[in-house]
Short mmCIF file of C-alpha atoms in Angstrom, two decimals:
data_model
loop_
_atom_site.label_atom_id
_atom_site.label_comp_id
_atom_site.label_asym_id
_atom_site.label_seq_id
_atom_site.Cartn_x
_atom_site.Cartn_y
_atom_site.Cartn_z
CA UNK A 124 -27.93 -6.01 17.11
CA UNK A 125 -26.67 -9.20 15.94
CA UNK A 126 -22.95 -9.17 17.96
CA UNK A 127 -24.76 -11.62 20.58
CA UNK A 128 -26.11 -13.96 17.88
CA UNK A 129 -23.56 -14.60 16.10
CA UNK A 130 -19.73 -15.86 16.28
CA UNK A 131 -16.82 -13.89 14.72
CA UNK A 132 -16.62 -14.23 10.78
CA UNK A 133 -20.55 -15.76 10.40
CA UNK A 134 -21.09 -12.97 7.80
CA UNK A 135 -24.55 -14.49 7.36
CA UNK A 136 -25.73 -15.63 10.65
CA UNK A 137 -26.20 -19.46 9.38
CA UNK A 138 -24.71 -20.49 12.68
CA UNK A 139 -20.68 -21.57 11.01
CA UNK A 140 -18.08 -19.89 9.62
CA UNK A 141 -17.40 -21.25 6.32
CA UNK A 142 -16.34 -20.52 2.06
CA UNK A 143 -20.05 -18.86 2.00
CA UNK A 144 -19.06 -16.17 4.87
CA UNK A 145 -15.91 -14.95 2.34
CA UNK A 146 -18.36 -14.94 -0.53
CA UNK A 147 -20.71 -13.08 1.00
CA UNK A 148 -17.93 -10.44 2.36
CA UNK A 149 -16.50 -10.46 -1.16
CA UNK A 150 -19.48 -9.58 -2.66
CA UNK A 151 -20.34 -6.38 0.14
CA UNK A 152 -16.55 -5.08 -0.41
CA UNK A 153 -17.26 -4.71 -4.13
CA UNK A 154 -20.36 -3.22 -3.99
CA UNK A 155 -22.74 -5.33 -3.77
CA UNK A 156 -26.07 -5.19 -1.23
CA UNK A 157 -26.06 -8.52 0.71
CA UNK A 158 -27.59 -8.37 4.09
CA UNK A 159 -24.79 -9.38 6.70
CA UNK A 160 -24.06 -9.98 10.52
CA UNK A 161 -22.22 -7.29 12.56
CA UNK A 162 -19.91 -10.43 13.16
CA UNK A 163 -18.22 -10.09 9.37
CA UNK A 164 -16.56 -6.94 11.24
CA UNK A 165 -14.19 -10.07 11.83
CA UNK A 166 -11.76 -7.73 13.61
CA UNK A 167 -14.26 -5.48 15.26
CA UNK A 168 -12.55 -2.19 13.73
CA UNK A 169 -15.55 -0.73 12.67
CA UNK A 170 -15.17 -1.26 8.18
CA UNK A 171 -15.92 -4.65 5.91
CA UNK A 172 -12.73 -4.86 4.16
CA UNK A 173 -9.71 -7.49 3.15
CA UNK A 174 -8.44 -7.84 6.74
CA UNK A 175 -11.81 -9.47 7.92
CA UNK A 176 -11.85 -12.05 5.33
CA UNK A 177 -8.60 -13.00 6.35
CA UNK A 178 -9.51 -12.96 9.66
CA UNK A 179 -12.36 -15.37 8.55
CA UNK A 180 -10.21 -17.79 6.09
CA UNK A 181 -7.83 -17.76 9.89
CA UNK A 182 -10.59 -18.96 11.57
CA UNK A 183 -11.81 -21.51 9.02
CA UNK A 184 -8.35 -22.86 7.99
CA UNK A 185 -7.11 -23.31 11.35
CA UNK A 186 -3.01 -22.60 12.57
CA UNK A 187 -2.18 -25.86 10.15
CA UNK A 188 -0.73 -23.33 7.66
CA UNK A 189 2.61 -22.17 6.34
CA UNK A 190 4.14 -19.15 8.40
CA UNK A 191 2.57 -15.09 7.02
CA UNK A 192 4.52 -13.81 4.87
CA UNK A 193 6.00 -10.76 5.67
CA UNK A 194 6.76 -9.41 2.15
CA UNK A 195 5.02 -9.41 -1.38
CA UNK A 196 5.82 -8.52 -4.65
CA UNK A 197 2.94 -7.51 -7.24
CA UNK A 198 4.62 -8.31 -10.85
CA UNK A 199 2.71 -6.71 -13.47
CA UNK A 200 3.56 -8.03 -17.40
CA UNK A 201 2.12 -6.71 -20.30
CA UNK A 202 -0.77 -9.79 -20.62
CA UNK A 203 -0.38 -11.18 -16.86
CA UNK A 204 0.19 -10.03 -13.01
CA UNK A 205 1.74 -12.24 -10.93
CA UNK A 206 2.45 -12.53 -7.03
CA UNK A 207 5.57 -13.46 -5.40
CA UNK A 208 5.63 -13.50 -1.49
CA UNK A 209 7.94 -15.13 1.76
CA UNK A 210 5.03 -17.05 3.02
CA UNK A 211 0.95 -17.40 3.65
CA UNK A 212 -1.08 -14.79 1.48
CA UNK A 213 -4.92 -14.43 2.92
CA UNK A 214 -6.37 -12.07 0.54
CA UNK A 215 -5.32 -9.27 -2.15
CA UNK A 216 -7.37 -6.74 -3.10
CA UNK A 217 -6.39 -4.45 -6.40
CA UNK A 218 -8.22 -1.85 -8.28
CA UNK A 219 -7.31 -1.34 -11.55
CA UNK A 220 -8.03 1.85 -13.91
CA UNK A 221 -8.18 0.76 -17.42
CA UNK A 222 -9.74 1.64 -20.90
CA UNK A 223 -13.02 0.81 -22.67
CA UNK A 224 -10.95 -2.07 -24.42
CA UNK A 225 -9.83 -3.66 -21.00
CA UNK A 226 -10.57 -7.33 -20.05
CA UNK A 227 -9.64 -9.73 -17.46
CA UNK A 228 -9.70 -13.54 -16.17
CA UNK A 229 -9.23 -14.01 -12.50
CA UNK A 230 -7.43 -17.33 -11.30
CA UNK A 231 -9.29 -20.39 -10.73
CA UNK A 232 -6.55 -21.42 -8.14
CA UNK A 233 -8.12 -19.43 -4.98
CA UNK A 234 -10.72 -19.96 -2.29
CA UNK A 235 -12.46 -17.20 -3.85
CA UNK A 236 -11.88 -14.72 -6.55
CA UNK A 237 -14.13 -11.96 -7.87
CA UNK A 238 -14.29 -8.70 -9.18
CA UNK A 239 -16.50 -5.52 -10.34
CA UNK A 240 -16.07 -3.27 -13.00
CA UNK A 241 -17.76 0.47 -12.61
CA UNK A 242 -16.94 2.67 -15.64
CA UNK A 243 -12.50 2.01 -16.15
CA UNK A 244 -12.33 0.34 -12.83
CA UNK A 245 -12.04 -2.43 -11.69
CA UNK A 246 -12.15 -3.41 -7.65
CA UNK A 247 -10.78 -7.26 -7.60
CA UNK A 248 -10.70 -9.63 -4.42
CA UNK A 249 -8.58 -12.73 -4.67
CA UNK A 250 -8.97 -15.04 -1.02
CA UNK A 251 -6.02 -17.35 -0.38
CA UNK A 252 -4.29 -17.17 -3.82
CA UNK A 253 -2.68 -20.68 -4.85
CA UNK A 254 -0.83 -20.15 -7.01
CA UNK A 255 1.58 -17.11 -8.44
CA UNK A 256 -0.24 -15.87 -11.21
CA UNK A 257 -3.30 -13.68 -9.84
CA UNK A 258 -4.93 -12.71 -13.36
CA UNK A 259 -4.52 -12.27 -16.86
CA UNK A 260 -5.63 -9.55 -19.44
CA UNK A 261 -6.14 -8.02 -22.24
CA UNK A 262 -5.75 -4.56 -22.80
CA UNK A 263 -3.57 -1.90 -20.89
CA UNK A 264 -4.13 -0.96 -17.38
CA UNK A 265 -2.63 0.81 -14.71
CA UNK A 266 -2.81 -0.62 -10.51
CA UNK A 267 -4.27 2.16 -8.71
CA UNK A 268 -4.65 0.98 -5.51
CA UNK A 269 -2.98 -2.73 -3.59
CA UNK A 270 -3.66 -4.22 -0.52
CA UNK A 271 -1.93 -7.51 0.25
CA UNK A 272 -2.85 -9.47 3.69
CA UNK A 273 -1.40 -12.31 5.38
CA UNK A 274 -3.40 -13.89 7.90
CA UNK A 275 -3.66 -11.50 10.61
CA UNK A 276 -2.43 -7.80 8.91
CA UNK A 277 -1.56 -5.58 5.52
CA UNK A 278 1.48 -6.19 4.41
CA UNK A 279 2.78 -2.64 4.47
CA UNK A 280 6.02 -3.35 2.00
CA UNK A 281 4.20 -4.85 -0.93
CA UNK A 282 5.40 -3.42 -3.97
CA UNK A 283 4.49 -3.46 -7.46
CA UNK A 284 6.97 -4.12 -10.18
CA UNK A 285 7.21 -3.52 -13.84
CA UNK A 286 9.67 -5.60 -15.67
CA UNK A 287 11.77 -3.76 -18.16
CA UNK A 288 11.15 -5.66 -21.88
CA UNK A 289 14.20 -6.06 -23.61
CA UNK A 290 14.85 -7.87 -27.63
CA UNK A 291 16.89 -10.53 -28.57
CA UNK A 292 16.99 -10.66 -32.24
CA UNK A 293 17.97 -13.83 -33.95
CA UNK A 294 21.00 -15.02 -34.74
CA UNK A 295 22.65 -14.49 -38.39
CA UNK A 296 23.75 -15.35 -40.94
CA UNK A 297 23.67 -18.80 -39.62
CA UNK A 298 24.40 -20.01 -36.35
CA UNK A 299 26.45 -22.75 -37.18
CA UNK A 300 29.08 -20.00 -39.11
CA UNK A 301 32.17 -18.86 -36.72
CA UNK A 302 31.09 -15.78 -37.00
CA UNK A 303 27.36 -14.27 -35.53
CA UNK A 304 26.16 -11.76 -34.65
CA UNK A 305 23.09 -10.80 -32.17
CA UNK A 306 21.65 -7.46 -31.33
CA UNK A 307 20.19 -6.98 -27.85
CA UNK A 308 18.40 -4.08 -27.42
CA UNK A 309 17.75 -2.92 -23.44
CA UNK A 310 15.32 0.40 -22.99
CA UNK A 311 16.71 3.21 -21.89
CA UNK A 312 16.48 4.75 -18.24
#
């Protein structure tokens, strides 16, 4: 048993809690076989998942942080997803169900980001996002599953939104006449 050896969020028992501890918890979440402490149960609730590695970035960032938010908003465009939130984000986890012909680029602006694909899905882990945009992609995709965390819980009112795409044609005959005319077209509900 390694609860006595270790302190809480030294996911691989190298004595500090550091960047290597979230990578190391990332990479067990999606699948993958690292060996690690019983102290990367940051929270002591028996599971590995997104609310120990925020309980780990807590530890390792300190209380010199803006306040937790308390809502989030998951915008999802046709190319791009996006996060909008009231305050401190620790960690959001997605998975994604896709086609053959899906691809994505996680953001560079994040303690740590990473994902795994199995078959069309995709688990993705994004520590201490940045900035808004999360990731961008190509082909179409549907979120099957979000979990957004501040620094000490889920945040049980994130939502997902998909903004309606409207057209704005171009003006004619000539924009400079007295008389234009536009057509805007809005999809129906």
């Amino acid at each position: 048993d390694n609860a006595c050896l270790c302190s809480a969020g030294d996911a691989n028992g190298d004595g500090s809690v550091n960047v290597t501890d979230i990578v190391a918890m990332v990479n067990v979440i999606l699948g993958g076989d690292a060996e690690l402490t019983d102290c990367a149960d940051v929270n002591g609730d028996g599971s590995l998942n997104v609310t120990d590695i925020v309980a780990a970035v807590s530890i390792i960032l300190g209380d010199g942080r803006s306040a937790d938010a308390t809502s989030a908003e998951v915008i999802k465009t046709a190319d791009a997803t996006t996060l909008k939130a009231d305050g401190f984000i620790g960690a959001v986890q997605m998975t994604l169900i896709h086609g053959d012909d899906f691809s994505i680029e996680l953001t560079d602006d994040a303690m740590v980001a990473d994902y795994r694909t199995t078959d069309n899905s995709t688990t993705l882990i994004i520590v201490t996002p940045g900035s808004e945009e999360l990731f961008t992609t190509t082909g179409t995709y549907e979120i099957d599953e979000l979990i957004v965390a501040n620094s000490a819980s889920v945040i049980e009112n994130a939502t997902i939104t998909i903004p309606e795409v409207f057209g704005l044609s171009s003006a004619y005959p000539n924009p400079f006449n007295p008389t234009i005319s536009v057509a805007l077209s809005l999809p129906n509900d």
